[in-house]
Short mmCIF file of C-alpha atoms (C1' of nucleotides) in Angstrom, two decimals:
data_model
loop_
_atom_site.label_atom_id
_atom_site.label_comp_id
_atom_site.label_asym_id
_atom_site.label_seq_id
_atom_site.Cartn_x
_atom_site.Cartn_y
_atom_site.Cartn_z
CA UNK A 1 26.16 44.03 4.37
CA UNK A 2 24.77 40.48 4.53
CA UNK A 3 27.16 38.02 2.85
CA UNK A 4 25.26 35.19 1.13
CA UNK A 5 26.24 31.96 -0.48
CA UNK A 6 23.83 29.90 -2.60
CA UNK A 7 23.96 26.16 -2.90
CA UNK A 8 21.85 24.62 -5.58
CA UNK A 9 22.52 22.35 -8.58
CA UNK A 10 20.21 24.20 -10.91
CA UNK A 11 22.10 27.03 -12.56
CA UNK A 12 18.97 28.90 -13.62
CA UNK A 13 17.69 28.90 -10.05
CA UNK A 14 21.00 30.22 -8.60
CA UNK A 15 20.98 32.97 -11.26
CA UNK A 16 17.45 33.85 -10.42
CA UNK A 17 18.07 34.22 -6.76
CA UNK A 18 21.25 36.18 -7.44
CA UNK A 19 19.43 38.61 -9.74
CA UNK A 20 16.81 39.12 -6.95
CA UNK A 21 19.36 39.73 -4.33
CA UNK A 22 21.43 42.16 -6.53
CA UNK A 23 18.67 44.61 -6.26
CA UNK A 24 19.06 44.67 -2.38
CA UNK A 25 21.87 47.04 -1.49
CA UNK A 26 22.47 45.39 1.87
CA UNK A 27 22.97 41.94 0.44
CA UNK A 28 25.83 40.46 -1.54
CA UNK A 29 26.12 37.07 -3.07
CA UNK A 30 29.68 35.92 -2.47
CA UNK A 31 29.45 32.36 -3.51
CA UNK A 32 27.73 29.86 -5.63
CA UNK A 33 27.98 26.10 -5.16
CA UNK A 34 26.46 23.39 -7.29
CA UNK A 35 26.95 20.48 -5.06
CA UNK A 36 27.47 19.70 -1.31
CA UNK A 37 31.13 19.21 -1.41
CA UNK A 38 31.69 22.51 -3.00
CA UNK A 39 30.01 24.19 -0.01
CA UNK A 40 32.35 22.60 2.42
CA UNK A 41 35.36 23.60 0.21
CA UNK A 42 34.09 27.08 -0.32
CA UNK A 43 33.75 27.82 3.30
CA UNK A 44 37.38 26.90 4.03
CA UNK A 45 38.46 30.17 2.46
CA UNK A 46 35.35 32.34 2.66
CA UNK A 47 33.21 33.92 5.45
CA UNK A 48 29.50 34.26 5.01
CA UNK A 49 26.52 35.21 7.06
CA UNK A 50 23.84 33.20 5.32
CA UNK A 51 23.82 30.02 3.35
CA UNK A 52 20.83 29.41 1.00
CA UNK A 53 20.94 25.66 0.89
CA UNK A 54 18.95 23.41 -1.30
CA UNK A 55 17.99 20.21 0.49
CA UNK A 56 18.54 17.92 -2.57
CA UNK A 57 22.14 18.47 -3.60
CA UNK A 58 24.34 16.09 -5.52
CA UNK A 59 27.41 14.44 -3.99
CA UNK A 60 26.38 15.44 -0.40
CA UNK A 61 22.82 16.25 0.33
CA UNK A 62 21.69 19.36 2.14
CA UNK A 63 21.11 17.73 5.47
CA UNK A 64 24.68 16.55 5.70
CA UNK A 65 26.03 19.83 4.46
CA UNK A 66 24.00 21.55 7.09
CA UNK A 67 25.42 19.44 9.87
CA UNK A 68 29.02 19.68 8.68
CA UNK A 69 28.80 23.44 8.15
CA UNK A 70 27.41 24.24 11.55
CA UNK A 71 29.87 21.90 13.26
CA UNK A 72 32.70 24.07 11.95
CA UNK A 73 31.06 27.44 11.53
CA UNK A 74 28.28 27.72 14.08
CA UNK A 75 27.66 31.36 13.25
CA UNK A 76 26.53 30.72 9.72
CA UNK A 77 22.82 30.90 9.42
CA UNK A 78 21.27 28.39 7.18
CA UNK A 79 18.07 28.98 5.19
CA UNK A 80 16.91 25.69 3.59
CA UNK A 81 15.25 25.86 0.16
CA UNK A 82 13.44 22.90 -1.38
CA UNK A 83 10.99 21.95 -4.07
CA UNK A 84 9.35 19.57 -1.56
CA UNK A 85 7.20 20.34 1.39
CA UNK A 86 8.05 16.95 2.89
CA UNK A 87 7.79 16.54 6.65
CA UNK A 88 10.82 14.23 6.93
CA UNK A 89 13.02 16.71 4.98
CA UNK A 90 11.96 19.70 7.05
CA UNK A 91 12.20 17.98 10.28
CA UNK A 92 15.67 16.52 9.59
CA UNK A 93 17.35 19.67 8.41
CA UNK A 94 15.93 21.68 11.28
CA UNK A 95 17.26 19.02 13.61
CA UNK A 96 20.65 19.68 12.09
CA UNK A 97 20.31 23.40 12.98
CA UNK A 98 18.92 25.11 9.90
CA UNK A 99 17.07 28.30 10.98
CA UNK A 100 14.57 28.50 8.21
CA UNK A 101 12.82 26.54 5.48
CA UNK A 102 11.15 27.96 2.47
CA UNK A 103 9.83 26.49 -0.74
CA UNK A 104 11.11 27.18 -4.22
CA UNK A 105 7.97 28.78 -5.37
CA UNK A 106 8.50 31.55 -2.84
CA UNK A 107 8.29 35.05 -4.31
CA UNK A 108 10.97 37.61 -4.04
CA UNK A 109 9.39 39.66 -1.25
CA UNK A 110 9.18 36.60 0.92
CA UNK A 111 12.59 35.52 0.01
CA UNK A 112 14.08 38.87 1.14
CA UNK A 113 11.99 38.79 4.33
CA UNK A 114 13.20 35.29 5.08
CA UNK A 115 16.80 36.19 4.60
CA UNK A 116 16.52 39.27 6.74
CA UNK A 117 14.72 37.35 9.53
CA UNK A 118 17.20 34.50 9.59
CA UNK A 119 20.08 36.98 9.64
CA UNK A 120 18.96 38.23 13.00
CA UNK A 121 19.10 34.74 14.42
CA UNK A 122 15.35 34.16 14.28
CA UNK A 123 13.71 31.35 12.49
CA UNK A 124 11.53 31.69 9.34
CA UNK A 125 9.23 29.31 7.71
CA UNK A 126 6.89 29.84 4.84
CA UNK A 127 3.32 29.18 5.76
CA UNK A 128 3.01 25.86 3.80
CA UNK A 129 6.04 24.61 5.71
CA UNK A 130 4.58 25.74 8.96
CA UNK A 131 1.47 23.80 8.25
CA UNK A 132 3.59 20.71 7.47
CA UNK A 133 5.50 20.95 10.71
CA UNK A 134 2.33 21.53 12.76
CA UNK A 135 0.76 18.37 11.24
CA UNK A 136 3.81 16.36 12.11
CA UNK A 137 3.78 17.71 15.70
CA UNK A 138 0.06 16.80 16.05
CA UNK A 139 0.61 13.33 14.88
CA UNK A 140 3.36 12.91 17.45
CA UNK A 141 1.20 14.23 20.16
CA UNK A 142 -1.60 11.82 19.26
CA UNK A 143 0.82 8.98 19.31
CA UNK A 144 2.28 9.65 22.67
CA UNK A 145 -1.15 10.27 24.02
CA UNK A 146 -2.37 6.78 22.96
CA UNK A 147 0.68 5.23 24.42
CA UNK A 148 0.20 7.17 27.70
CA UNK A 149 -3.27 5.97 28.18
CA UNK A 150 -2.20 2.34 27.91
CA UNK A 151 -0.16 2.13 31.12
CA UNK A 152 -1.83 4.30 33.69
CA UNK A 153 -2.15 2.02 36.72
CA UNK A 154 1.09 2.52 38.57
CA UNK A 155 0.84 3.18 42.24
CA UNK A 156 2.41 6.10 44.09
CA UNK A 157 5.14 4.02 45.71
CA UNK A 158 5.89 2.33 42.42
CA UNK A 159 6.26 5.67 40.64
CA UNK A 160 8.72 6.78 43.35
CA UNK A 161 10.75 3.65 42.92
CA UNK A 162 10.59 3.94 39.10
CA UNK A 163 11.84 7.55 39.31
CA UNK A 164 14.79 6.57 41.45
CA UNK A 165 15.67 3.73 39.16
CA UNK A 166 15.76 6.10 36.22
CA UNK A 167 17.93 8.46 38.21
CA UNK A 168 20.47 5.46 38.29
CA UNK A 169 20.03 4.58 41.96
CA UNK A 170 20.55 1.04 42.95
CA UNK A 171 18.00 -0.98 44.80
CA UNK A 172 19.85 -0.65 48.03
CA UNK A 173 20.08 3.12 47.65
CA UNK A 174 16.32 3.24 46.93
CA UNK A 175 15.64 1.20 50.06
CA UNK A 176 17.64 3.68 52.09
CA UNK A 177 15.96 6.77 50.56
CA UNK A 178 12.48 5.34 51.10
CA UNK A 179 13.23 3.78 54.53
CA UNK A 180 12.07 0.39 53.44
CA UNK A 181 13.74 -2.98 53.07
CA UNK A 182 15.85 -3.90 50.14
CA UNK A 183 13.35 -6.77 49.53
CA UNK A 184 10.47 -4.40 49.48
CA UNK A 185 12.05 -2.28 46.75
CA UNK A 186 12.75 -5.45 44.82
CA UNK A 187 9.11 -6.36 45.15
CA UNK A 188 8.08 -3.03 43.70
CA UNK A 189 10.49 -3.55 40.88
CA UNK A 190 8.84 -6.85 40.06
CA UNK A 191 5.40 -5.24 40.05
CA UNK A 192 6.67 -2.50 37.76
CA UNK A 193 8.10 -5.18 35.39
CA UNK A 194 4.80 -6.99 35.30
CA UNK A 195 2.54 -3.93 34.91
CA UNK A 196 4.69 -2.33 32.26
CA UNK A 197 5.32 -5.58 30.40
CA UNK A 198 9.03 -5.18 30.57
CA UNK A 199 11.59 -8.03 30.70
CA UNK A 200 14.25 -6.14 32.68
CA UNK A 201 15.41 -2.73 33.86
CA UNK A 202 16.30 -1.57 30.43
CA UNK A 203 12.76 -2.08 29.21
CA UNK A 204 11.35 -0.53 32.33
CA UNK A 205 13.37 2.69 31.64
CA UNK A 206 12.65 2.79 27.96
CA UNK A 207 8.88 2.35 28.45
CA UNK A 208 8.72 4.86 31.25
CA UNK A 209 10.54 7.49 29.18
CA UNK A 210 8.67 6.69 25.96
CA UNK A 211 5.33 7.06 27.73
CA UNK A 212 6.40 9.86 29.94
CA UNK A 213 5.14 8.18 33.00
CA UNK A 214 6.84 10.42 35.45
CA UNK A 215 5.93 13.97 36.52
CA UNK B 1 -25.86 20.70 12.12
CA UNK B 2 -22.78 21.28 14.26
CA UNK B 3 -23.63 21.24 17.94
CA UNK B 4 -21.57 23.57 19.96
CA UNK B 5 -21.00 24.18 23.65
CA UNK B 6 -19.14 27.20 24.95
CA UNK B 7 -17.24 27.23 28.14
CA UNK B 8 -16.10 30.64 29.44
CA UNK B 9 -16.59 32.53 32.64
CA UNK B 10 -17.16 35.89 30.92
CA UNK B 11 -20.91 36.29 30.23
CA UNK B 12 -20.42 38.94 27.55
CA UNK B 13 -17.88 36.82 25.73
CA UNK B 14 -20.14 33.88 25.63
CA UNK B 15 -22.95 36.04 24.43
CA UNK B 16 -20.76 37.51 21.72
CA UNK B 17 -19.74 34.13 20.35
CA UNK B 18 -23.26 32.88 20.48
CA UNK B 19 -24.64 35.81 18.46
CA UNK B 20 -21.92 35.24 15.91
CA UNK B 21 -22.73 31.57 15.58
CA UNK B 22 -26.50 32.23 15.43
CA UNK B 23 -25.93 33.73 11.99
CA UNK B 24 -24.57 30.46 10.75
CA UNK B 25 -27.36 28.16 9.76
CA UNK B 26 -25.26 24.94 10.12
CA UNK B 27 -24.17 25.65 13.68
CA UNK B 28 -26.18 25.60 16.92
CA UNK B 29 -25.09 26.56 20.38
CA UNK B 30 -26.55 23.96 22.64
CA UNK B 31 -24.77 24.73 25.88
CA UNK B 32 -23.13 27.49 27.93
CA UNK B 33 -20.87 26.77 30.87
CA UNK B 34 -19.32 29.28 33.15
CA UNK B 35 -16.83 26.99 34.96
CA UNK B 36 -15.03 23.73 34.46
CA UNK B 37 -17.21 21.61 36.61
CA UNK B 38 -20.36 22.74 34.74
CA UNK B 39 -18.82 21.33 31.47
CA UNK B 40 -18.36 17.88 32.96
CA UNK B 41 -21.92 18.02 34.37
CA UNK B 42 -23.36 19.33 31.13
CA UNK B 43 -21.89 16.54 29.00
CA UNK B 44 -23.52 13.81 31.18
CA UNK B 45 -26.90 14.72 29.64
CA UNK B 46 -25.98 16.40 26.30
CA UNK B 47 -24.23 15.33 23.08
CA UNK B 48 -22.09 17.87 21.27
CA UNK B 49 -19.67 18.00 18.37
CA UNK B 50 -17.49 20.93 19.43
CA UNK B 51 -16.51 22.39 22.71
CA UNK B 52 -15.17 26.00 22.68
CA UNK B 53 -13.08 25.91 25.78
CA UNK B 54 -11.50 28.80 27.59
CA UNK B 55 -8.15 27.75 29.05
CA UNK B 56 -8.56 29.84 32.27
CA UNK B 57 -11.79 28.66 33.89
CA UNK B 58 -12.79 28.84 37.52
CA UNK B 59 -13.07 25.68 39.69
CA UNK B 60 -11.50 23.40 37.10
CA UNK B 61 -9.13 24.91 34.47
CA UNK B 62 -9.41 24.22 30.75
CA UNK B 63 -6.61 21.77 30.59
CA UNK B 64 -8.19 19.54 33.14
CA UNK B 65 -11.54 19.89 31.54
CA UNK B 66 -10.02 18.92 28.20
CA UNK B 67 -8.49 15.81 29.63
CA UNK B 68 -11.52 14.63 31.49
CA UNK B 69 -13.90 15.35 28.58
CA UNK B 70 -11.83 13.46 25.96
CA UNK B 71 -11.37 10.53 28.38
CA UNK B 72 -15.07 10.09 28.48
CA UNK B 73 -16.06 11.47 25.07
CA UNK B 74 -13.31 11.12 22.64
CA UNK B 75 -15.40 12.21 19.74
CA UNK B 76 -15.85 15.69 21.03
CA UNK B 77 -13.73 18.16 19.18
CA UNK B 78 -12.14 20.78 21.43
CA UNK B 79 -11.23 24.19 20.22
CA UNK B 80 -9.27 26.09 22.93
CA UNK B 81 -9.73 29.84 23.32
CA UNK B 82 -7.52 31.97 25.43
CA UNK B 83 -6.58 35.57 26.11
CA UNK B 84 -2.92 34.52 26.38
CA UNK B 85 -0.59 33.32 23.61
CA UNK B 86 1.54 31.43 26.28
CA UNK B 87 3.56 28.49 25.07
CA UNK B 88 3.01 26.52 28.18
CA UNK B 89 -0.77 26.81 27.99
CA UNK B 90 -0.85 26.05 24.25
CA UNK B 91 1.46 23.10 24.67
CA UNK B 92 -0.37 21.54 27.62
CA UNK B 93 -3.81 21.69 26.22
CA UNK B 94 -2.67 20.22 22.88
CA UNK B 95 -1.09 17.52 24.76
CA UNK B 96 -4.41 16.72 26.43
CA UNK B 97 -5.97 16.37 23.00
CA UNK B 98 -7.46 19.76 21.97
CA UNK B 99 -7.63 20.07 18.22
CA UNK B 100 -7.27 23.84 17.91
CA UNK B 101 -6.16 26.90 19.77
CA UNK B 102 -7.23 30.46 18.91
CA UNK B 103 -6.91 33.77 20.67
CA UNK B 104 -9.84 35.88 22.01
CA UNK B 105 -9.14 38.70 19.58
CA UNK B 106 -9.99 36.41 16.74
CA UNK B 107 -12.52 37.87 14.37
CA UNK B 108 -15.83 36.15 13.41
CA UNK B 109 -14.55 35.01 9.95
CA UNK B 110 -11.65 33.14 11.53
CA UNK B 111 -13.70 31.73 14.26
CA UNK B 112 -16.14 30.16 11.85
CA UNK B 113 -13.31 28.86 9.89
CA UNK B 114 -11.63 27.37 12.96
CA UNK B 115 -14.86 25.69 14.02
CA UNK B 116 -15.46 24.26 10.53
CA UNK B 117 -11.80 23.00 10.29
CA UNK B 118 -11.91 21.38 13.76
CA UNK B 119 -15.30 19.86 13.07
CA UNK B 120 -13.70 17.73 10.22
CA UNK B 121 -11.11 16.42 12.73
CA UNK B 122 -8.32 18.62 11.40
CA UNK B 123 -6.40 20.96 13.57
CA UNK B 124 -6.64 24.75 13.56
CA UNK B 125 -4.37 27.31 15.03
CA UNK B 126 -4.41 31.15 14.56
CA UNK B 127 -1.18 32.37 13.05
CA UNK B 128 0.07 33.96 16.30
CA UNK B 129 -0.38 30.67 18.07
CA UNK B 130 1.42 28.82 15.25
CA UNK B 131 4.41 31.15 15.73
CA UNK B 132 4.45 30.45 19.45
CA UNK B 133 4.42 26.70 18.94
CA UNK B 134 7.15 26.87 16.29
CA UNK B 135 9.37 28.96 18.67
CA UNK B 136 8.82 26.33 21.42
CA UNK B 137 9.72 23.63 18.96
CA UNK B 138 12.86 25.40 17.84
CA UNK B 139 13.94 25.75 21.47
CA UNK B 140 13.59 22.05 22.08
CA UNK B 141 15.51 21.13 19.00
CA UNK B 142 18.42 23.34 20.04
CA UNK B 143 18.38 21.79 23.44
CA UNK B 144 18.57 18.21 22.23
CA UNK B 145 21.15 19.26 19.71
CA UNK B 146 23.47 20.43 22.35
CA UNK B 147 23.01 17.20 24.35
CA UNK B 148 23.65 15.12 21.33
CA UNK B 149 27.03 16.68 20.73
CA UNK B 150 28.16 15.68 24.16
CA UNK B 151 28.53 11.97 23.80
CA UNK B 152 29.52 11.20 20.24
CA UNK B 153 32.37 8.65 20.63
CA UNK B 154 30.52 5.35 20.73
CA UNK B 155 31.83 2.74 18.36
CA UNK B 156 29.85 0.84 15.82
CA UNK B 157 29.74 -2.38 17.81
CA UNK B 158 28.85 -0.61 21.01
CA UNK B 159 25.95 1.09 19.30
CA UNK B 160 24.68 -2.28 18.27
CA UNK B 161 24.96 -3.64 21.72
CA UNK B 162 23.31 -0.58 23.12
CA UNK B 163 20.47 -0.90 20.73
CA UNK B 164 19.82 -4.46 21.74
CA UNK B 165 20.11 -3.68 25.40
CA UNK B 166 17.37 -0.98 24.91
CA UNK B 167 15.28 -3.62 23.05
CA UNK B 168 15.35 -5.56 26.38
CA UNK B 169 17.70 -8.28 25.23
CA UNK B 170 19.83 -9.94 27.90
CA UNK B 171 23.60 -10.11 27.59
CA UNK B 172 23.27 -13.73 26.60
CA UNK B 173 20.84 -12.99 23.85
CA UNK B 174 22.94 -10.22 22.47
CA UNK B 175 25.93 -12.51 22.39
CA UNK B 176 23.87 -14.98 20.41
CA UNK B 177 22.59 -12.40 17.97
CA UNK B 178 26.00 -10.93 17.28
CA UNK B 179 27.78 -14.27 17.25
CA UNK B 180 30.29 -13.21 19.96
CA UNK B 181 31.05 -14.42 23.45
CA UNK B 182 29.04 -13.46 26.48
CA UNK B 183 32.22 -12.05 27.87
CA UNK B 184 32.73 -9.78 24.91
CA UNK B 185 29.23 -8.37 25.30
CA UNK B 186 29.96 -7.63 28.98
CA UNK B 187 33.12 -5.92 27.88
CA UNK B 188 31.20 -3.73 25.49
CA UNK B 189 28.65 -3.03 28.24
CA UNK B 190 31.47 -1.87 30.55
CA UNK B 191 32.82 0.39 27.89
CA UNK B 192 29.32 1.84 27.35
CA UNK B 193 28.93 2.47 31.10
CA UNK B 194 32.33 4.18 31.18
CA UNK B 195 31.88 6.28 28.05
CA UNK B 196 28.42 7.39 28.88
CA UNK B 197 29.09 8.03 32.51
CA UNK B 198 26.32 5.84 33.60
CA UNK B 199 26.25 3.81 36.78
CA UNK B 200 24.11 0.97 35.51
CA UNK B 201 21.79 -0.24 32.78
CA UNK B 202 19.09 2.13 33.74
CA UNK B 203 21.39 5.13 33.28
CA UNK B 204 22.62 3.76 30.01
CA UNK B 205 19.12 3.52 28.56
CA UNK B 206 18.12 6.85 29.89
CA UNK B 207 21.10 8.70 28.54
CA UNK B 208 20.90 6.86 25.24
CA UNK B 209 17.23 7.84 24.76
CA UNK B 210 17.66 11.38 26.05
CA UNK B 211 20.47 12.05 23.56
CA UNK B 212 18.99 10.00 20.78
CA UNK B 213 22.21 8.11 20.32
CA UNK B 214 20.59 5.40 18.20
CA UNK B 215 19.40 5.57 14.57
"C1'" DA C 1 -18.23 -5.89 54.04
"C1'" DT C 2 -15.39 -8.03 51.13
"C1'" DA C 3 -12.87 -8.28 47.20
"C1'" DT C 4 -8.96 -5.72 44.98
"C1'" DA C 5 -4.91 -3.46 45.01
"C1'" DA C 6 -0.91 -1.61 47.50
"C1'" DC C 7 2.96 -2.15 50.60
"C1'" DT C 8 5.68 -4.84 53.00
"C1'" DA C 9 9.40 -8.66 53.05
"C1'" DG C 10 12.23 -13.02 52.58
"C1'" DG C 11 14.57 -17.21 49.96
"C1'" DG C 12 16.84 -18.70 46.02
"C1'" DG C 13 19.03 -18.50 41.67
"C1'" DA C 14 20.23 -16.10 37.53
"C1'" DA C 15 22.06 -12.12 35.54
"C1'" DA C 16 24.68 -8.01 35.57
"C1'" DC C 17 28.44 -5.51 37.30
"C1'" DC C 18 33.29 -4.76 38.28
"C1'" DC C 19 38.05 -5.46 38.80
"C1'" DC C 20 41.59 -7.34 36.13
"C1'" DT C 21 44.40 -9.13 31.89
"C1'" DA C 22 45.26 -9.72 26.92
"C1'" DA C 23 45.54 -10.66 21.96
"C1'" DA C 24 44.28 -9.55 17.20
"C1'" DA C 25 42.26 -6.30 13.96
"C1'" DT C 26 41.58 -1.51 12.63
"C1'" DA C 27 42.13 3.31 12.57
"C1'" DT C 28 44.62 7.37 13.07
"C1'" DG C 29 48.01 10.54 12.86
"C1'" DA C 30 52.77 12.34 12.50
"C1'" DT D 1 54.78 4.42 6.36
"C1'" DC D 2 55.27 3.18 10.89
"C1'" DA D 3 54.09 3.83 15.59
"C1'" DT D 4 50.40 4.65 18.56
"C1'" DA D 5 45.56 4.40 19.81
"C1'" DT D 6 41.10 2.41 19.59
"C1'" DT D 7 38.16 -1.33 18.69
"C1'" DT D 8 36.82 -5.88 18.99
"C1'" DT D 9 37.47 -9.93 20.80
"C1'" DA D 10 37.66 -12.96 25.20
"C1'" DG D 11 38.47 -14.89 29.89
"C1'" DG D 12 38.86 -15.40 35.50
"C1'" DG D 13 36.69 -14.59 39.62
"C1'" DG D 14 34.24 -12.16 43.04
"C1'" DT D 15 30.34 -8.83 44.42
"C1'" DT D 16 26.12 -6.89 43.86
"C1'" DT D 17 21.92 -6.40 41.76
"C1'" DC D 18 18.17 -8.20 39.50
"C1'" DC D 19 14.22 -11.27 38.92
"C1'" DC D 20 10.91 -14.83 40.32
"C1'" DC D 21 8.13 -16.82 43.84
"C1'" DT D 22 5.52 -16.81 47.89
"C1'" DA D 23 3.14 -14.44 51.63
"C1'" DG D 24 1.49 -11.39 55.37
"C1'" DT D 25 -0.46 -6.89 56.45
"C1'" DT D 26 -2.78 -2.70 55.35
"C1'" DA D 27 -5.40 0.61 52.40
"C1'" DT D 28 -9.10 1.40 49.05
"C1'" DA D 29 -12.99 1.04 46.81
"C1'" DT D 30 -17.57 -0.74 45.43
#
DNA sequence: ATATAACTAGGGGAAACCCCTAAAATATGA
DNA sequence: TCATATTTTAGGGGTTTCCCCTAGTTATAT
């Protein structure tokens, strides 16, 4: 028996889901919460398998609820439900550990499927949401690609030095590892600063990591 | 008219695609390449809109071809085609700028749709591929989530200092910005090094970025 | 063949790092 | 609520690293 709690501030919506799930004989709705704080409180005295969580909740929003819930009860599977197919929402709540994300216009067949999938520990996204995530992913790739193309001209030796810097080695250690003088390493560092337009080591590391210049 | 080139080392497959595309009166196959080097050579004397690119090509694999092609001809839209729904393949070729990825068992209707979608500059993935990418994404999220939980105890002030360090500000500048003494900032830096288990600024920045400790 | 870039290296000064102490302000917990 | 812990503040003083400048030698490419 899959124990389910529903968290949504619209009574009719909660009732609707509940009536759908009542027809499933391996599912049981054991809790209803109408705001975020209620969820936290409810879980203190109840065990559930799945939390159907609206992203826009009063008092404490779904993203926060998701984070807090999983921090205390990592075995709860969270299926996010939202009116909005917004990339920022989707991305945030997934980062907090939600396993799935479906929209409120999802039909009963898909809802059941989503719950069953999530219950096995797998992720589930409705196809509109999938599209949204993929678009976001593509944007990121394009961004980091552009950036990457901007700083290509780092020599082999400089790359070695850069890698060792990022691994927290001091200039002296790098000199030892590469069998060159300390002053030579310092010289490479200067070239790196100039080429990468960095003011100091911090910038060097940040730019190198942002642009994925290693590998 | 959409000008298309096909790059695949299996003649029958190339012929198959071509016969499908012949029936479309807004598409024209203008080139056939049977290995990677041929593609590069072909593009020197021909202009195309879309390159249907097999990931596993002789002489030069699809990933490399993709990179080289887009470096010279950024307007070419690349639709990757592969036997394998392997996350590493998909991820790599998308990073190199391919717009879409479909499998070789794709039917003609979907192939046409994919080409038309990619031709407008949008991305297209068959649903199996989408699933693969999403799984990869989820794995990554779980990883970075674990890491994040490991270093939580950085105070508000320390976070401010850390952020300014990463923005390449010197200790003196940070002191000025926060209206505190240089020695205080040094003190915060020391605490940061200790808390984050870093040996120096480079490590500080790397760890902070890896674990996304800002925001 | 001759620039251009890469690798090497040193001098000098500034900045960061490291050890310490220490007081006031806040948070936390029992 | 009161004691304890953490955070934020700040300094002294010495060591190391970093950064800038110059400069010679070797690859690399056009």
